[in-house]
Short mmCIF file of C-alpha atoms in Angstrom, two decimals:
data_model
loop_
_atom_site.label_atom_id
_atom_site.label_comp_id
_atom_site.label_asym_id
_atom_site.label_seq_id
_atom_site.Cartn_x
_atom_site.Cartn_y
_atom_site.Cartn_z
CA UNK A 23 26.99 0.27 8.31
CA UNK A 24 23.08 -0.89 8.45
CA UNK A 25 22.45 1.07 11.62
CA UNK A 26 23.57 4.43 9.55
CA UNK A 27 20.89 3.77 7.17
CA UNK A 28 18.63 4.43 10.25
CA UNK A 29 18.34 8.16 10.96
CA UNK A 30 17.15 9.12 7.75
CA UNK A 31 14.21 7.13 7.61
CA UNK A 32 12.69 6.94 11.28
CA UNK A 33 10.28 10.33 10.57
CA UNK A 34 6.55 8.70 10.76
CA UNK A 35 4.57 10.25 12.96
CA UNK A 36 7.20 13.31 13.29
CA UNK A 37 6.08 16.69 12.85
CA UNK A 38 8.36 17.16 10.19
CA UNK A 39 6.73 13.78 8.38
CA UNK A 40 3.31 15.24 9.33
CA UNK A 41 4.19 18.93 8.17
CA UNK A 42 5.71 17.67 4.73
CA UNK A 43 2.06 15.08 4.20
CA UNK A 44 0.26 18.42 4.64
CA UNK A 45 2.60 20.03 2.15
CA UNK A 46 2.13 17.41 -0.09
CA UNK A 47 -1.52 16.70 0.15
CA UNK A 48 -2.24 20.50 -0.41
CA UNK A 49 -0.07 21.08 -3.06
CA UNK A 50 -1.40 17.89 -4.82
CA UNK A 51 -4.95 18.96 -4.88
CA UNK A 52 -3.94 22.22 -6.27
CA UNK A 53 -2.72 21.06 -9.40
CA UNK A 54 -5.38 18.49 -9.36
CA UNK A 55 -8.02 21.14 -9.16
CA UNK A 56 -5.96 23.73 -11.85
CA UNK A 57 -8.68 23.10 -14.99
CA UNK A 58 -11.74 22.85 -12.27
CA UNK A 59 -13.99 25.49 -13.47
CA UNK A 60 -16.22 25.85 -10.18
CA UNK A 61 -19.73 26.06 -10.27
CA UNK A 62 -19.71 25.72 -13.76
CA UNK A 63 -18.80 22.04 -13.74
CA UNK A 64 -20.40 20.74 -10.37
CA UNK A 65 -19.58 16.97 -11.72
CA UNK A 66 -15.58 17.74 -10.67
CA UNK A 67 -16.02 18.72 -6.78
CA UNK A 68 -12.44 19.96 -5.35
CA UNK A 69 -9.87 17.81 -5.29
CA UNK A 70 -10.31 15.48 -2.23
CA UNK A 71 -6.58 15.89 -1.28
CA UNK A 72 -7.27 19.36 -0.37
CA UNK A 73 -10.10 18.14 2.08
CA UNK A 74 -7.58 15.77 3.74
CA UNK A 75 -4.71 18.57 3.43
CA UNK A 76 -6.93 20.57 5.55
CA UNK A 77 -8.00 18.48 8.14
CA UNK A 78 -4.46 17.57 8.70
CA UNK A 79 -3.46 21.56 8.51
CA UNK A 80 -6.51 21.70 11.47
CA UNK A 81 -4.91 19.71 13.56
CA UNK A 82 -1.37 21.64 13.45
CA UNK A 83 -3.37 24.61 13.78
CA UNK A 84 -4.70 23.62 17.13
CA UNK A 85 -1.38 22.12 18.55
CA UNK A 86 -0.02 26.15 17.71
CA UNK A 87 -3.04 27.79 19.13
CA UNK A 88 -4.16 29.00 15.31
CA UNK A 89 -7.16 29.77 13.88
CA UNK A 90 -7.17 27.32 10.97
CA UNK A 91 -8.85 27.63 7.67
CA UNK A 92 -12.43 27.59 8.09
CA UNK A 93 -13.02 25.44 4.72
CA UNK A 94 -11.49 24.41 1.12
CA UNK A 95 -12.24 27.31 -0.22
CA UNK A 96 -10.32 29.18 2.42
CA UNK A 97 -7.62 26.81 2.09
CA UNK A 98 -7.09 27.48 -1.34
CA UNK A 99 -7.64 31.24 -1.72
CA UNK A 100 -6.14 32.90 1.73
CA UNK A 101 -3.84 29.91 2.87
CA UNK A 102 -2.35 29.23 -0.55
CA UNK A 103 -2.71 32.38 -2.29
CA UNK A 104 -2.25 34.96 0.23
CA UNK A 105 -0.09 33.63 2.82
CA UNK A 106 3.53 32.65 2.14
CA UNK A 107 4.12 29.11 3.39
CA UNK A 108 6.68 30.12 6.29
CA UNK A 109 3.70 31.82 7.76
CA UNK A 110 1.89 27.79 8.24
CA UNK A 111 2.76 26.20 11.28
CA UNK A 112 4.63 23.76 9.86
CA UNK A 113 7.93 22.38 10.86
CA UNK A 114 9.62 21.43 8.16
CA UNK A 115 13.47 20.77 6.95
CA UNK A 116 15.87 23.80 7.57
CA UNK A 117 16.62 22.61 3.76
CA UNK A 118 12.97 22.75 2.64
CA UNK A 119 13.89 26.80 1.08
CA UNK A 120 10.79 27.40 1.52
CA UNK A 121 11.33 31.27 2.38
CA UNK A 122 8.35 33.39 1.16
CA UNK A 123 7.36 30.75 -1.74
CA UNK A 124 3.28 30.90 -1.94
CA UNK A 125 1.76 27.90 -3.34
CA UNK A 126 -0.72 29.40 -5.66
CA UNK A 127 0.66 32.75 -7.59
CA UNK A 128 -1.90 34.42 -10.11
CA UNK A 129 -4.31 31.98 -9.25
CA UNK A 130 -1.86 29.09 -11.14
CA UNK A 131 -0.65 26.59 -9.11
CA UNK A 132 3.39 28.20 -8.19
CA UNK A 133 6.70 26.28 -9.39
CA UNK A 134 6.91 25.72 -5.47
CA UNK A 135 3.69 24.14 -5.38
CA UNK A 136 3.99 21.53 -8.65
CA UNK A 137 7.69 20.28 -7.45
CA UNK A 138 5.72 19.14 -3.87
CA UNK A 139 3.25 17.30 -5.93
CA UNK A 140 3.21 13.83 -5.12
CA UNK A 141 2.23 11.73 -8.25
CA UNK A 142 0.41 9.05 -5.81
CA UNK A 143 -3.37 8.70 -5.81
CA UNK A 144 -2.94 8.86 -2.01
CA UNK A 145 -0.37 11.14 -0.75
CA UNK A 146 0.05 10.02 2.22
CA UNK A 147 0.04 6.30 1.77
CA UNK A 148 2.95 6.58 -1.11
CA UNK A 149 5.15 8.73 1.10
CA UNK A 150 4.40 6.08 4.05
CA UNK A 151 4.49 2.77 2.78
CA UNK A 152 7.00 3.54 -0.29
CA UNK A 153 9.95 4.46 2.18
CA UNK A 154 9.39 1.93 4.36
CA UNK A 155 9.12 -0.80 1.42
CA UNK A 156 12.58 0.81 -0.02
CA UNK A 157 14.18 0.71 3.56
CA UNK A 158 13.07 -2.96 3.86
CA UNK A 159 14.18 -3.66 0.23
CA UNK A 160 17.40 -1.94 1.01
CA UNK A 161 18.90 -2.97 3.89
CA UNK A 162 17.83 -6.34 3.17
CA UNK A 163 19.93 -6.05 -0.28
CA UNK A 164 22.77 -4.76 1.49
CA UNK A 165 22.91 -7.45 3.78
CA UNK A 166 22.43 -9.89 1.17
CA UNK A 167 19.32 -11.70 2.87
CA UNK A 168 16.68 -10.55 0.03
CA UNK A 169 14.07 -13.07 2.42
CA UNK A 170 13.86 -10.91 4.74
CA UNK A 171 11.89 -8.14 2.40
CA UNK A 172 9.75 -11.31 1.81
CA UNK A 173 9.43 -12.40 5.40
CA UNK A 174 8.75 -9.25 6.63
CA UNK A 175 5.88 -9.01 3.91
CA UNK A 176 4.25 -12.24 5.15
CA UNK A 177 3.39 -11.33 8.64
CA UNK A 178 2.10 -8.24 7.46
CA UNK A 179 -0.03 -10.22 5.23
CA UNK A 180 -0.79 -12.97 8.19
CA UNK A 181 -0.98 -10.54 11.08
CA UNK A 182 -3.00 -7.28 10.84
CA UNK A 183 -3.89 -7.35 14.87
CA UNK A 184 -1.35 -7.85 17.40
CA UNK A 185 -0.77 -8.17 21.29
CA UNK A 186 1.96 -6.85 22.98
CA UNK A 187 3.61 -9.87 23.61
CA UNK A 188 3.16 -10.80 19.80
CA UNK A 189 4.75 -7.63 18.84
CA UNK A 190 7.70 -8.62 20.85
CA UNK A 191 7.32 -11.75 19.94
CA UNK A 192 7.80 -11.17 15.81
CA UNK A 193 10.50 -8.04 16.53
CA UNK A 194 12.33 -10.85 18.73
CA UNK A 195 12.68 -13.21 15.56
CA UNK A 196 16.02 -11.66 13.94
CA UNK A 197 18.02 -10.81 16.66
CA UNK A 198 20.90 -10.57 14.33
CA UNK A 199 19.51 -8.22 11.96
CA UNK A 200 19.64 -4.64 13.68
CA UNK A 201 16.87 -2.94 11.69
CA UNK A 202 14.25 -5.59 11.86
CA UNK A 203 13.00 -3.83 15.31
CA UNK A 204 12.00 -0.97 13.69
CA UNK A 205 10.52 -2.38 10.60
CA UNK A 206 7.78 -3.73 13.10
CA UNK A 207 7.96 -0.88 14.89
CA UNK A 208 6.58 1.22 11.80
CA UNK A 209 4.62 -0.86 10.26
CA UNK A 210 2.19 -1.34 13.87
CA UNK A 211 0.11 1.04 15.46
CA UNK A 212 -1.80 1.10 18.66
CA UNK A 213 -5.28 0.77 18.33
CA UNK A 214 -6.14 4.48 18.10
CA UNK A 215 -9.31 5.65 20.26
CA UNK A 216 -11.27 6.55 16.87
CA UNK A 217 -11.57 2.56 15.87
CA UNK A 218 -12.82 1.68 19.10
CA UNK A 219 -16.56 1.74 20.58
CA UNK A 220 -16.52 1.04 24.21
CA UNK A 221 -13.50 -0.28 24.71
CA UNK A 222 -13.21 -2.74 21.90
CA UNK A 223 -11.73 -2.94 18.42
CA UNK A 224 -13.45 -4.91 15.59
CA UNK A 225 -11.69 -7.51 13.48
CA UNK A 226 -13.08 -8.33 10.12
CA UNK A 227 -13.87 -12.43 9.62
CA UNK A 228 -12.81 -12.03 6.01
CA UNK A 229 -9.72 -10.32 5.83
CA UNK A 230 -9.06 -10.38 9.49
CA UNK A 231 -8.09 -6.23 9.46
CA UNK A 232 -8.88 -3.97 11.95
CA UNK A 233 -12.57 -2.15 11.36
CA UNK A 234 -13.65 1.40 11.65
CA UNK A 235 -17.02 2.44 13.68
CA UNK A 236 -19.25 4.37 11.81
CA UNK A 237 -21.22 5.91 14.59
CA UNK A 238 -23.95 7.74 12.87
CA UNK A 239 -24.63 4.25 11.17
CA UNK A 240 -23.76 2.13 13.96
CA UNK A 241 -21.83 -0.46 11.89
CA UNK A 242 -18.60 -0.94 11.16
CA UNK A 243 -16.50 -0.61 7.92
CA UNK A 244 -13.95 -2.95 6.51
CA UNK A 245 -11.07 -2.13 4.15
CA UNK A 246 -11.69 -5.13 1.68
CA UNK A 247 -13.45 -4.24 -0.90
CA UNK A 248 -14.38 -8.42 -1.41
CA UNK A 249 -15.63 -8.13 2.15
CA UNK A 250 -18.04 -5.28 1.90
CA UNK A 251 -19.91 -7.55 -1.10
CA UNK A 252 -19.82 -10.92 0.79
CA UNK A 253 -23.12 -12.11 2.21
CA UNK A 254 -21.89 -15.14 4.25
CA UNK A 255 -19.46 -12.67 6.85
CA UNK A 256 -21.15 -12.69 10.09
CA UNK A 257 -20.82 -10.37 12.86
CA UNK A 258 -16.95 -9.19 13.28
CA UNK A 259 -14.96 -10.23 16.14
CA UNK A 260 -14.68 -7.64 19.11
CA UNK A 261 -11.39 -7.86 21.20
CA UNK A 262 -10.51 -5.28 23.63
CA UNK A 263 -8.24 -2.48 22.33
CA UNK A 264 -6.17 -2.03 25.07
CA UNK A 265 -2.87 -2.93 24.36
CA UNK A 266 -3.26 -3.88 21.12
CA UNK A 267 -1.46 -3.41 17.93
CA UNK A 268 -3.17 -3.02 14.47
CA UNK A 269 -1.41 -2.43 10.69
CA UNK A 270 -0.90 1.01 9.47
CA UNK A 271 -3.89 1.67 7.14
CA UNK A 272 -1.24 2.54 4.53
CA UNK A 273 0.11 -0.98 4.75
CA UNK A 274 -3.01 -2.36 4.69
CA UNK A 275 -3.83 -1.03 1.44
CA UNK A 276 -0.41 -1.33 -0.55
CA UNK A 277 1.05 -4.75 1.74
CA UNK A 278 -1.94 -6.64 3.48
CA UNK A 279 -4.97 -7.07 1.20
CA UNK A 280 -2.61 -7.11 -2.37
CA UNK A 281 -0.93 -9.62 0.03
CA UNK A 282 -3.74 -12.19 0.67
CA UNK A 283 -4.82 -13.28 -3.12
CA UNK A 284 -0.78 -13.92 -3.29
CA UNK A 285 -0.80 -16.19 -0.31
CA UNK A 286 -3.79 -17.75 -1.06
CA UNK A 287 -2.95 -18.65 -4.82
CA UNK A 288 0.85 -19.46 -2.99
CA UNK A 289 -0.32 -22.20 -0.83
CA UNK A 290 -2.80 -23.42 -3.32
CA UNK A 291 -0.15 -24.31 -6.01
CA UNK A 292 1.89 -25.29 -2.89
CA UNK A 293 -0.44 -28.14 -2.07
CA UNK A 294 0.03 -28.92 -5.73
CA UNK A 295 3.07 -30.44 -4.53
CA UNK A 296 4.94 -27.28 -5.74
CA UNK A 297 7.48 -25.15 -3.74
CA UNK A 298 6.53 -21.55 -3.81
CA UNK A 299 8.80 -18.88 -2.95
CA UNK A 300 7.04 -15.86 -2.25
CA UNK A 301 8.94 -12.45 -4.12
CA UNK A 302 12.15 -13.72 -5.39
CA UNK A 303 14.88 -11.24 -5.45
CA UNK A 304 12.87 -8.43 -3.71
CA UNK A 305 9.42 -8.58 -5.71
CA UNK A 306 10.98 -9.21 -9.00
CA UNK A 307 7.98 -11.35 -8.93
CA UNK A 308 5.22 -12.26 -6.70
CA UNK A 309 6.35 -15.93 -6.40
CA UNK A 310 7.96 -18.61 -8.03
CA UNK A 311 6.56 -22.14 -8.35
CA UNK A 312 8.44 -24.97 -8.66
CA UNK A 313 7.77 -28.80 -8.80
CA UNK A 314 9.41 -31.95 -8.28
CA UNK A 315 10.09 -32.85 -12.02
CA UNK A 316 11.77 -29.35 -12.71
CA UNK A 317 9.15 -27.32 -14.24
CA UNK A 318 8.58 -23.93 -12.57
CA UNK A 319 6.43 -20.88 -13.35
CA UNK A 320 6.98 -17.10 -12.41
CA UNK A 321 3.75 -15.44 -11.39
CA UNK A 322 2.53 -11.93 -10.51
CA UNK A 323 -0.86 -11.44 -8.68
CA UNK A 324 -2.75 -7.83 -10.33
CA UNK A 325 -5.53 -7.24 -7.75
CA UNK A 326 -6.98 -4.80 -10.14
CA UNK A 327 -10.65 -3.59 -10.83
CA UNK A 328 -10.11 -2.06 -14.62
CA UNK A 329 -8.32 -4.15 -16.83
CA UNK A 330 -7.58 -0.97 -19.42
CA UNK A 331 -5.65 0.48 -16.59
CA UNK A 332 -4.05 -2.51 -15.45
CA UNK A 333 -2.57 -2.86 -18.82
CA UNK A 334 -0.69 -0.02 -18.74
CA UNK A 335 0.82 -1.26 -15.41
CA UNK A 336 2.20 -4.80 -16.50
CA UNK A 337 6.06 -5.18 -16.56
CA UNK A 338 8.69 -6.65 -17.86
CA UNK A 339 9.01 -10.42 -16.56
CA UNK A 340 12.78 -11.37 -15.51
CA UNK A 341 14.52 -14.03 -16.75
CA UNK A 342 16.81 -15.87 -14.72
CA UNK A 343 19.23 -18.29 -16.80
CA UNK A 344 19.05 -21.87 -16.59
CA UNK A 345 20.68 -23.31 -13.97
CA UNK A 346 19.67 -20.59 -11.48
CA UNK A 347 17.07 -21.14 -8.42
CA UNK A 348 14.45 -19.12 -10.04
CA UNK A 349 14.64 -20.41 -13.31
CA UNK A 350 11.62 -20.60 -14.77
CA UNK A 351 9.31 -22.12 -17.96
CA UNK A 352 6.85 -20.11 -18.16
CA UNK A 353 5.17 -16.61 -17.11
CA UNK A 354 1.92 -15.63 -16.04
CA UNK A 355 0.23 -12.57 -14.79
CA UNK A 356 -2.40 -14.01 -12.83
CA UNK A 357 -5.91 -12.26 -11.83
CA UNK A 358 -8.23 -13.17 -8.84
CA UNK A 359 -11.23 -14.86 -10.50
CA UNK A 360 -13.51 -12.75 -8.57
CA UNK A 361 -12.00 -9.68 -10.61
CA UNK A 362 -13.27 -11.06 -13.92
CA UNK A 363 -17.09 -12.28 -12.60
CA UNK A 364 -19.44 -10.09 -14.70
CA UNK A 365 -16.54 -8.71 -16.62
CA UNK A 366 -16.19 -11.24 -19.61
CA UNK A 367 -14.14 -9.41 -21.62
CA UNK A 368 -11.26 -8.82 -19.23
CA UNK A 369 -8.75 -10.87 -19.82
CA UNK A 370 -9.28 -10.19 -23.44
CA UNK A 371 -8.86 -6.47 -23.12
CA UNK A 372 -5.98 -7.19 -20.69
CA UNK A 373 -4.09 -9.20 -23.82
CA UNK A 374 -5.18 -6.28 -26.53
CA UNK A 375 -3.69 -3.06 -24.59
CA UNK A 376 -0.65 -4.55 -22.94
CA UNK A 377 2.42 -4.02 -25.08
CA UNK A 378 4.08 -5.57 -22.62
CA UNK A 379 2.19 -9.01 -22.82
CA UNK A 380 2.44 -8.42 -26.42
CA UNK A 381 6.04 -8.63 -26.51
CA UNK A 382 6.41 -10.97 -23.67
CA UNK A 383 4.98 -14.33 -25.50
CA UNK A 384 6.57 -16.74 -22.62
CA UNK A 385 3.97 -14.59 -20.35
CA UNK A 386 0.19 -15.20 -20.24
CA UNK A 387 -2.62 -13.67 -19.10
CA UNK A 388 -4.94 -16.11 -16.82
CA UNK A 389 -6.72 -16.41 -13.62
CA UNK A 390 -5.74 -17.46 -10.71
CA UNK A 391 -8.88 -20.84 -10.46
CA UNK A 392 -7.53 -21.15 -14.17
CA UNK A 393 -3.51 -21.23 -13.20
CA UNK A 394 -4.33 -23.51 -10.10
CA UNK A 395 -6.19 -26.05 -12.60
CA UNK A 396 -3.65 -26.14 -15.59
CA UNK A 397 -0.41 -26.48 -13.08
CA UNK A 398 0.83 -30.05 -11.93
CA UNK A 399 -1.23 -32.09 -9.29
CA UNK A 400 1.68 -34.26 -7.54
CA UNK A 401 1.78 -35.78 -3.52
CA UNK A 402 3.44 -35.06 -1.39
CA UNK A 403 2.20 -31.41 -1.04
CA UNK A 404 5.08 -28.43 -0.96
CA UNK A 405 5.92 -25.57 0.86
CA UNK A 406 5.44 -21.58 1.08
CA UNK A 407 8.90 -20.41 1.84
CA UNK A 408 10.62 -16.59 1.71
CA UNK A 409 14.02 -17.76 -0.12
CA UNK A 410 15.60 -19.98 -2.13
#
């Protein structure tokens, strides 16, 4: 049953989740750090996972009435090399075997310590978001209802701030679908007392995302990276906290802002006169675009900075046979235009290092302003929709 798929995966916020992030994060910047050669090399600091290892170790140190470790350096050379891990206060799995398994031995980083690594930039936002995604993704498989991955997706995207009675409101919408509760449930937050100054919460008027205070500073910092180099963004909205409901920062990052250049490019073929379905068969693609006259186009949105990187990260387009409702003419990995301002030579790069572009020849490389202009221009306008 769906419901048995349940246990397994409600751990956020546990102290086993929290104790196995602190795992994680430490063990990660251990092997990140193995070739740092100290001193020597001042341009490679630590390994910033250990800094947010320990702060997170600090804080389960204080809730067992510990003294914790008193900086990275003491984090690495008593905590890791001296002390066996059973002696952390950590509550982890009674399968964990963790025994008296140190996580540096010799000064190497131990075999106990490389099979915790995480191979995520950010530890804790790939443990996070990943198994809720794959929950999402699979229940809504097993159910057969692949639109509600997609639905779910969109009010992420739509709704970063949320009342009470919106909460409710959104966990209220399928009734029939036992898990869909707790999808909303993990994916919100209560505005936490840190990302409030007197009382109120800031809302960005570009992305609409919740805002940290920076109070030596007195301003406040946004998430978007396209918001911190506008000019035109005014003063951000203040609404009281109380009561309210923000997006996990980890869904933020991985769900929210990759979400919004999708939308927006969505709705803009949409008005086209196109009818968009936002990630067909569980993100096989970012949407699919068809029109009136039968020609359709599969698309995926990269949101990326390097183009060299990105490369590496393009995949294999489906095809869908003719016939089917995602059948489609033509591919195209599209890039937000303001990715490619002062960078001429991206898309160019992008076509010389992908092998998978390069073997793909129904796929193109293009903008999004330069998708938007080439596709069909028909009335009536479409629609945005989460399924076939």
């Amino acid at each position: 049953m769906i419901t048995d798929m349940l246990p397994e995966f409600v751990k956020r916020g546990s102290p086993e989740r929290d104790s196995e992030l602190i795992l994680s994060l430490v063990a990660s910047g251990l092997v990140g750090m193995a070739h740092w050669r100290g001193d020597v090399d001042r341009r490679r600091p630590y390994d910033g996972r250990l800094q947010l290892g320990l702060d997170r170790l600090a804080v389960a140190c204080a809730r067992e009435g510990l003294k914790p470790p008193i900086g990275v350096a003491d984090l690495v050379w008593d905590w890791s090399a001296e002390r066996p891990v059973r002696q952390w206060p950590l509550r982890l799995d009674e399968d964990a075997e963790v025994g008296d398994e140190r996580l540096l031995v010799a000064g190497e980083p131990s075999e106990f310590c490389r099979e915790w690594v995480c191979a995520a930039s950010d530890v804790m936002a790939e443990i996070h978001e990943s198994a809720l995604v794959e929950h999402v993704k699979d229940v809504a498989r097993a159910l057969g209802r692949p639109e509600l991955y997609a639905q779910w997706r969109l009010i992420l995207t739509e709704h970063s701030v949320l009342s009470v009675t919106e909460l409710l409101q959104w966990k209220n919408v399928h009734l029939d679908v036992a898990p869909w509760p707790l999808w909303l449930d993990e994916s919100y937050e209560q505005v936490p007392v840190e990302a409030t100054v007197d009382g109120q919460n800031a809302i960005c008027r570009g992305c609409h995302q919740s805002m940290t205070p920076n109070i030596a500073t007195r301003r406040w910092r946004c998430p978007s990276w396209r918001c911190d180099v506008r000019q035109d963004l005014r003063d951000p909205v203040f609404k009281p906290s109380e009561g309210m409901f923000r997006l996990r920062s980890d869904l933020v990052r991985f769900v929210a802002l990759p979400g919004q250049p999708e939308l927006g490019l969505a709705r803009a073929l949409a008005l086209r006169g196109a009818r968009v379905v936002l990630y067909p068969e569980l993100d096989a693609l970012d949407l699919l675009a068809t029109w009136p006259d039968g020609y359709a186009i599969g698309v995926d949105l990269k949101d990326w900075r390097f183009s060299s990187l990105l490369a590496k990260k393009i995949k294999q387009f489906p095809r869908w046979p003719k016939g089917h409702p995602y059948a489609y003419s033509e591919g195209f990995v599209a890039i937000p235009r303001d990715r490619t301002r002062g960078h001429p030579e991206y898309l160019k790069t992008l076509r010389k290092r992908s092998m998978a572009l390069r073997a793909q020849p129904h796929v193109h490389a293009i903008t999004d302003a330069q998708l938007i202009s080439q596709c069909p221009n028909v009335a009536p306008p479409g629609e945005v929709t989460c399924g076939p």
